[in-house]
Tab-separated table of C-alpha atoms and ligand atoms in Angstrom:
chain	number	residue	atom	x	y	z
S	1	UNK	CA	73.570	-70.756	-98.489
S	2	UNK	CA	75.355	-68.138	-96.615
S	3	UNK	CA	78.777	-69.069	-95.392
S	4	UNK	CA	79.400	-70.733	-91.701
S	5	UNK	CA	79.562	-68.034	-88.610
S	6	UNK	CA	81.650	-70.216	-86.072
S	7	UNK	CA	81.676	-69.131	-82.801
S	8	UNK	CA	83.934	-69.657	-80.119
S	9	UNK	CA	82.623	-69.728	-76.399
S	10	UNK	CA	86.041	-69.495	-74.795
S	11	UNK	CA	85.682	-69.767	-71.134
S	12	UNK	CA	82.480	-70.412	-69.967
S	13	UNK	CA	81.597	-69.662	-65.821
S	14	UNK	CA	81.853	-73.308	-65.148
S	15	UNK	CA	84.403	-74.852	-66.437
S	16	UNK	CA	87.745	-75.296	-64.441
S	17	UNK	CA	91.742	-75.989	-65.462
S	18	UNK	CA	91.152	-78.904	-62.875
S	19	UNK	CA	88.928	-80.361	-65.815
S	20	UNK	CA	91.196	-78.975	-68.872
S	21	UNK	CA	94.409	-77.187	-68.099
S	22	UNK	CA	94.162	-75.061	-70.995
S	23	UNK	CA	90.445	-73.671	-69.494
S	24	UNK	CA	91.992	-69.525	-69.907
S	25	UNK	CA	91.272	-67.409	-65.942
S	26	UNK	CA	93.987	-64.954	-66.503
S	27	UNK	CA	93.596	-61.873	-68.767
S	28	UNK	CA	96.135	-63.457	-70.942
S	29	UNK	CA	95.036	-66.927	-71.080
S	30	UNK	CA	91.465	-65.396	-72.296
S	31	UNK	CA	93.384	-62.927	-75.077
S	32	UNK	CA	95.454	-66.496	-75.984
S	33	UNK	CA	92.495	-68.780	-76.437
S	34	UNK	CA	90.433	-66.160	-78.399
S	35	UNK	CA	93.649	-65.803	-80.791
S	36	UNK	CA	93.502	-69.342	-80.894
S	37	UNK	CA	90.176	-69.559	-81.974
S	38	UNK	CA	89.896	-66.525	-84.320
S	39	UNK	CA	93.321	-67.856	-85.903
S	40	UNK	CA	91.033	-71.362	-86.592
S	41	UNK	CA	87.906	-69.512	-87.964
S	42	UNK	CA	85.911	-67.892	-85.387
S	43	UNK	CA	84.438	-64.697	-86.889
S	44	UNK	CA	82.542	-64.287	-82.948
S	45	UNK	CA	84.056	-65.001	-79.673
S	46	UNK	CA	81.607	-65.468	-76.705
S	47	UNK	CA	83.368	-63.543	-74.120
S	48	UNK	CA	82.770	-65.233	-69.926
S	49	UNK	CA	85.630	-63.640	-67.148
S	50	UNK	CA	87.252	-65.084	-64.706
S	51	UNK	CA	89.501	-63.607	-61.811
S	52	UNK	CA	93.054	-64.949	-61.213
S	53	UNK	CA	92.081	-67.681	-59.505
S	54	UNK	CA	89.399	-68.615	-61.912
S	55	UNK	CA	86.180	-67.722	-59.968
S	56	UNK	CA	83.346	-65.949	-62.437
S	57	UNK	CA	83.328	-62.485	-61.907
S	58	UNK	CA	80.979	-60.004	-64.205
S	59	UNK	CA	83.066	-56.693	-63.503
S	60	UNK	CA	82.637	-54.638	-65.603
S	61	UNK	CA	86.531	-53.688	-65.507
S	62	UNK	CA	88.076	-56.901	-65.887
S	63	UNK	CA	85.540	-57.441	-69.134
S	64	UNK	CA	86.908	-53.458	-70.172
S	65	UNK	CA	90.071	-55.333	-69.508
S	66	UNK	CA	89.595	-58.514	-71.375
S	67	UNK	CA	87.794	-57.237	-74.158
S	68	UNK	CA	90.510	-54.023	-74.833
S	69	UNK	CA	93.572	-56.973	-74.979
S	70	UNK	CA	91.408	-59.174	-77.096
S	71	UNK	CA	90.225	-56.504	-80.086
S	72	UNK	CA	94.704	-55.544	-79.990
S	73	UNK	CA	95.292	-58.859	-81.248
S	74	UNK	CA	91.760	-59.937	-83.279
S	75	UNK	CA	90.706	-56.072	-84.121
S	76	UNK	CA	87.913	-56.702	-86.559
S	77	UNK	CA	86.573	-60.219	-83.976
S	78	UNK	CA	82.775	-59.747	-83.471
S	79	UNK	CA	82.704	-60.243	-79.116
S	80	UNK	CA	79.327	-61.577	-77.445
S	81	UNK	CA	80.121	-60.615	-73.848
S	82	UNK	CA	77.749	-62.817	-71.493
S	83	UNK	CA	74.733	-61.541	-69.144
S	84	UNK	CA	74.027	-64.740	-67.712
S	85	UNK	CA	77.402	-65.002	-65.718
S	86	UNK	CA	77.531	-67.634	-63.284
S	87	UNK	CA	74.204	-69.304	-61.552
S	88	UNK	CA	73.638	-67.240	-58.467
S	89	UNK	CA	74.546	-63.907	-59.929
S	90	UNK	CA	71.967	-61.109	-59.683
S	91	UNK	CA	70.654	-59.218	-62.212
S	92	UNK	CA	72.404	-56.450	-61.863
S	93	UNK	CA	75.755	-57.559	-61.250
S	94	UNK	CA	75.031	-59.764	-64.886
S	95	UNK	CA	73.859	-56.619	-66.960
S	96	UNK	CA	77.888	-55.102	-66.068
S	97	UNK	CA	79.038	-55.745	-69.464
S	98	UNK	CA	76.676	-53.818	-71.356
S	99	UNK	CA	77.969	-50.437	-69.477
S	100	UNK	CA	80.674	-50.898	-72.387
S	101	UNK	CA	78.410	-51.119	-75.232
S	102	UNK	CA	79.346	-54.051	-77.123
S	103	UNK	CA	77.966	-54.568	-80.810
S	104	UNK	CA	76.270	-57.918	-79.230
S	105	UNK	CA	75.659	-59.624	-75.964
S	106	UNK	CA	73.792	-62.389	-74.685
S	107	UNK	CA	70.209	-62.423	-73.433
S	108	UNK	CA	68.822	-65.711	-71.892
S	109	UNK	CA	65.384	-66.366	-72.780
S	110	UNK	CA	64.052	-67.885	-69.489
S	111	UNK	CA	64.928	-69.688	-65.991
S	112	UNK	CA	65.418	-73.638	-66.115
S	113	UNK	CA	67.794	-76.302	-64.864
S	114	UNK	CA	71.159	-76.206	-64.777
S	115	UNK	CA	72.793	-79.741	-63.843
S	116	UNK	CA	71.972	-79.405	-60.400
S	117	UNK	CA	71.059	-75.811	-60.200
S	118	UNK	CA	68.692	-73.702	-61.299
S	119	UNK	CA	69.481	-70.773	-64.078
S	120	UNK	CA	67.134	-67.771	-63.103
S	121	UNK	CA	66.028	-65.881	-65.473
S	122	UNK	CA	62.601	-64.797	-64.620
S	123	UNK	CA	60.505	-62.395	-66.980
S	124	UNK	CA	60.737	-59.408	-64.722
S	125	UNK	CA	64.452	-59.790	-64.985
S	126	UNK	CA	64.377	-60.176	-68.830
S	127	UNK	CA	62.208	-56.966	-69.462
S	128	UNK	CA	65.361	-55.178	-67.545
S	129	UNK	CA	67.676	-57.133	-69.996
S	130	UNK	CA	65.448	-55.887	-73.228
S	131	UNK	CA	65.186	-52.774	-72.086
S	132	UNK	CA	68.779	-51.763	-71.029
S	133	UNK	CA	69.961	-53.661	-74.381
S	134	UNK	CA	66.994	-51.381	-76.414
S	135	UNK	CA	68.803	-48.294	-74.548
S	136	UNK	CA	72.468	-49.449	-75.258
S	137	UNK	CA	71.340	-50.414	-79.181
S	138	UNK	CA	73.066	-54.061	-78.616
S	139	UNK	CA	72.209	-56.866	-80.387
S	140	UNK	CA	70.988	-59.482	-78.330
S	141	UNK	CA	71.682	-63.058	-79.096
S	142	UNK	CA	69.110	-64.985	-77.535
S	143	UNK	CA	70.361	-68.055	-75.584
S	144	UNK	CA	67.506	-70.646	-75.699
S	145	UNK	CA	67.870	-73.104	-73.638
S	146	UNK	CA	64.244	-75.110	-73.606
S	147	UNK	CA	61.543	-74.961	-76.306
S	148	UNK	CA	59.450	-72.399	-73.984
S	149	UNK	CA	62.296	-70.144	-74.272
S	150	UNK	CA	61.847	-69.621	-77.826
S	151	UNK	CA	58.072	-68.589	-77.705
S	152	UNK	CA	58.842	-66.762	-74.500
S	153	UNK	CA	61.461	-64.370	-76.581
S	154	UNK	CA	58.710	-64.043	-79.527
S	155	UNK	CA	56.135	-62.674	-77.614
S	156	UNK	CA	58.689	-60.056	-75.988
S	157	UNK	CA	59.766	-59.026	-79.156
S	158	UNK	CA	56.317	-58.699	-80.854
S	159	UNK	CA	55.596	-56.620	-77.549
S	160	UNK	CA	58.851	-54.197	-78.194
S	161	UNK	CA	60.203	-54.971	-74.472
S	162	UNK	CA	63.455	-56.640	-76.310
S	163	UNK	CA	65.003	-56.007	-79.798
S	164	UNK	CA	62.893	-57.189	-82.936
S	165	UNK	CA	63.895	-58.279	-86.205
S	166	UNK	CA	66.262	-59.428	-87.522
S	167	UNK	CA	66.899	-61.745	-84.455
S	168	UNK	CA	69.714	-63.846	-83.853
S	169	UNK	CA	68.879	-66.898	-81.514
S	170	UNK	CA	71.610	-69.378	-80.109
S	171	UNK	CA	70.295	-72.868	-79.306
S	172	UNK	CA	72.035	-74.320	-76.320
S	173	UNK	CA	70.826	-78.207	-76.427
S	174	UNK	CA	72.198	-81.025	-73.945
S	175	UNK	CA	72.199	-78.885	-70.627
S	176	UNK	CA	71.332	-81.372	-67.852
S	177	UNK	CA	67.949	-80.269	-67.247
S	178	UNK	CA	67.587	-79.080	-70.269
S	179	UNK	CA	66.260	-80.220	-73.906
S	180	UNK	CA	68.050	-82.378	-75.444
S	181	UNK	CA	70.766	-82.335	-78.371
S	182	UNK	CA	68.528	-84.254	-80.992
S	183	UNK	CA	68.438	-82.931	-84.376
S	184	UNK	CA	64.529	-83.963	-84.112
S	185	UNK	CA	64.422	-80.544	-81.401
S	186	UNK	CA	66.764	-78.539	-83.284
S	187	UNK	CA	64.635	-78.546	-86.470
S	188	UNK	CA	61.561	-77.890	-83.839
S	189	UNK	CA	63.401	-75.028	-83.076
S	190	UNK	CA	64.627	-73.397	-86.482
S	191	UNK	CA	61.115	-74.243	-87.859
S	192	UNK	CA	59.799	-71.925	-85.361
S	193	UNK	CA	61.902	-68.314	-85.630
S	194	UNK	CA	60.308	-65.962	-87.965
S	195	UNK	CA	61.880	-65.649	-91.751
S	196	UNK	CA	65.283	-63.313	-91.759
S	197	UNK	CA	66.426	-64.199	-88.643
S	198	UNK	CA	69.754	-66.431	-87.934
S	199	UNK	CA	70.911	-69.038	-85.691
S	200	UNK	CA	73.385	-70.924	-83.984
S	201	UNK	CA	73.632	-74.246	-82.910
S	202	UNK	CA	75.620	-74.986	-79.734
S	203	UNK	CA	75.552	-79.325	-78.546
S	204	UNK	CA	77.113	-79.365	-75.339
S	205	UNK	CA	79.763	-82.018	-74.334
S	206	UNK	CA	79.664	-85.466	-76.678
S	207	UNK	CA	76.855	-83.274	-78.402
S	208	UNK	CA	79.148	-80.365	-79.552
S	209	UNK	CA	79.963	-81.853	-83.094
S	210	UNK	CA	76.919	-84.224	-83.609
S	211	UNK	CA	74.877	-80.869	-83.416
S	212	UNK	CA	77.319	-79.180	-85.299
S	213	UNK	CA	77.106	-81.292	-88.652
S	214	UNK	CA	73.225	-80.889	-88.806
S	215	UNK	CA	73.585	-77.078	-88.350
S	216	UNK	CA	76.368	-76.841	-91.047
S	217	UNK	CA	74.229	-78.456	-93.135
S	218	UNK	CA	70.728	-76.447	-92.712
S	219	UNK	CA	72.681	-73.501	-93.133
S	220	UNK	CA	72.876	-72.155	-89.697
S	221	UNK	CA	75.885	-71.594	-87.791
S	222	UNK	CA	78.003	-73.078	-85.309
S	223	UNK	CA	79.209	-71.998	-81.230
S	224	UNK	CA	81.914	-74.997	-79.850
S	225	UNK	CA	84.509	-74.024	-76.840
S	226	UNK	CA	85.476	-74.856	-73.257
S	227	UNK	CA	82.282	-73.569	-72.009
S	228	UNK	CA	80.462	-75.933	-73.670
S	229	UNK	CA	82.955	-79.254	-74.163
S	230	UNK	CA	86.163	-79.977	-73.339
S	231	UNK	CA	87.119	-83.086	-75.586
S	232	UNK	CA	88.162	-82.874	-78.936
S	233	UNK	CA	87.308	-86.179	-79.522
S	234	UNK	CA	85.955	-89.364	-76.770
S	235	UNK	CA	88.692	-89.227	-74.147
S	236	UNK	CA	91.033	-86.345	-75.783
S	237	UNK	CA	90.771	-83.080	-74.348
S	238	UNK	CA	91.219	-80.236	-76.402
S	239	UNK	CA	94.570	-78.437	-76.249
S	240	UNK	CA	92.949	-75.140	-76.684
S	241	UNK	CA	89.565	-73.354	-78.173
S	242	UNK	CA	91.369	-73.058	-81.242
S	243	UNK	CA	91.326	-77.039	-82.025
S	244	UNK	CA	87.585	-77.059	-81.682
S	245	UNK	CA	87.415	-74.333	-84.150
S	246	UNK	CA	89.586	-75.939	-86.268
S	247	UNK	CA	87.510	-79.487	-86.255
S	248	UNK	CA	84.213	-77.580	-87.172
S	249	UNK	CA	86.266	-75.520	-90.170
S	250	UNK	CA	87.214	-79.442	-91.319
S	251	UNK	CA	83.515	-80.844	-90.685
S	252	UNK	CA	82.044	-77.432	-93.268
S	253	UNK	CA	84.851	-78.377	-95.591
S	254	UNK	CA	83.846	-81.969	-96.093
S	255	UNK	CA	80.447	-80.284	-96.575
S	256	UNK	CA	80.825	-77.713	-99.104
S	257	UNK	CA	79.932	-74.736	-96.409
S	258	UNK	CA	82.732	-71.769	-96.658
S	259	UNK	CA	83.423	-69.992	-93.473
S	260	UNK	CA	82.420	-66.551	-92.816
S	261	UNK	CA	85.205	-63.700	-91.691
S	262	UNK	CA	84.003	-60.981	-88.994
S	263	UNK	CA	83.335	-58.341	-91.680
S	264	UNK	CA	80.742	-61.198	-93.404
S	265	UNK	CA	79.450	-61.931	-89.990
S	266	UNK	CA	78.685	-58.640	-89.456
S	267	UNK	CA	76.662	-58.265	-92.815
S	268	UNK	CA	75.152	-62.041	-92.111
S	269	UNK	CA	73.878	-60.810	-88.589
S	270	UNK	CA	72.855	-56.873	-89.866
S	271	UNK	CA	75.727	-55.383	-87.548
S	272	UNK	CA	76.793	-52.204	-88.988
S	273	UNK	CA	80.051	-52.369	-89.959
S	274	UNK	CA	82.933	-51.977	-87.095
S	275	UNK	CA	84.618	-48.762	-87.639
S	276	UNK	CA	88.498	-49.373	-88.186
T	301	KMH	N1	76.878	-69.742	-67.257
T	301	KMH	C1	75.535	-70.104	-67.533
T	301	KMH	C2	74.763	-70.239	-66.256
T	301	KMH	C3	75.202	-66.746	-71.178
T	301	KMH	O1	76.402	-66.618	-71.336
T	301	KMH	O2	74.401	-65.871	-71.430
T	301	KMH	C4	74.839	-69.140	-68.411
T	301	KMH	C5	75.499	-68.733	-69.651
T	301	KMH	C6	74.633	-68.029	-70.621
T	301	KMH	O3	76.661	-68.951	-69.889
T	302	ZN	ZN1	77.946	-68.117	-71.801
């Protein structure tokens, strides 16, 4: 089994410090919580802004910003810069990040529910996403929220209108709306991506380490962070991203899975290698 790609999902466009304190807005509260986290074990850090006063912004110079102060203090970190933003945000105002060309960014695989809103990601939209990632040669991960999302991604790729093999998918399961965090649907899920490509498991809230286990142990790999849970454990909140690294690192111990550094990320995922 290849060893454990943890990745840390730092900020998220939802969460707020009224819910956790130690939720990062500020430039440096996002470079302190990815240290945190790439200190625990995070080889990736999914990469959300914020401005000052913690509203989701997708400008593309506070991400040159935040992503500039985060590689002087984690300078070999693999960063997944979002294009889904915040619900509400237009296309264009979501594709800002890749203007910097980042090794990887997200790519949501289709519109659903979102708690009480409603996540749009339409195929017209996506095409745009393939195609300006195709032009930009970035690696998407593909955020699959529902079942459909996963076929929906499949038959873009077989078409060419996104990037093809080897594909790296990130299964987001316990959204409100959304499927749920069984390991029943997670199997469903692996069972169905074609051979050589890799995965990530992300459970959101009570789901983040009951996910996490089955995923350690089925050899795929493993997002936890603000954006998707708070708590460390029932009632504790985490004190930063770098605890819920740290718990995960623990959970692959007790099962015999080693944890993957950036550079074996990189060859794990079929980056090139990130020239020093
Ligand atoms: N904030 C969510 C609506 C992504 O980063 O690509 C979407 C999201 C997915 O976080
Ligand atoms: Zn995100």
């Amino acid at each position: 089994m290849e060893k454990l790609i943890i990745t840390a999902a730092i900020c998220g466009a939802e969460v707020t410090k009224e819910q956790n304190p130690a939720v990062p807005y500020t430039v440096e509260e996002i470079v302190r919580e990815a240290k945190s986290a790439y200190d625990a074990g995070a080889a990736i850090v999914h990469v959300h802004v914020r401005e000052d006063d913690g509203t989701p912004t997708q400008s593309k110079a506070r991400f040159k910003e935040c992503i500039d102060a985060i590689y002087k203090v984690c300078p070999d970190v693999i960063l997944i810069p979002s294009t889904g933003g915040a619900v509400g945000m237009t296309a264009e105002e979501r594709l800002q990040p890749t203007e910097l060309f980042p090794e990887m960014a997200t790519l949501d695989c289709g519109t659903c529910n979102f708690g009480d809103d409603v996540f749009e990601n339409t195929m017209p939209m996506m095409r745009d996403f393939g195609k300006r990632m195709l032009e930009n040669h970035i690696k998407p991960e593909y955020e699959c929220f529902e079942m459909g999302h996963l076929d929906t991604i499949l038959t873009m790729a077989r078409k060419g209108l996104v990037p093809g093999e080897p594909m790296q998918f990130n299964f987001v399961l316990g959204v409100p709306g959304c499927t749920p965090a069984t390991v029943q649907n997670l199997c469903w899920l692996v069972n169905a991506i074609p051979a050589g490509s890799t995965w990530t498991a992300t459970g959101i809230g009570r789901h983040a380490f009951t996910l996490a286990a089955p995923a350690i142990a089925m050899g795929g790999n493993v997002r936890v962070g603000f954006e998707d849970n708070l708590y460390l454990e029932r009632g504790v909140l985490a004190k930063s991203n770098g605890e819920l690294v740290a718990k995960v690192v623990r959970i692959a111990k007790e099962l015999g899975r080693e944890i993957a550094d950036p550079e074996e990320a990189r060859r794990i995922l079929s980056l090139p290698a990130r020239k020093k």
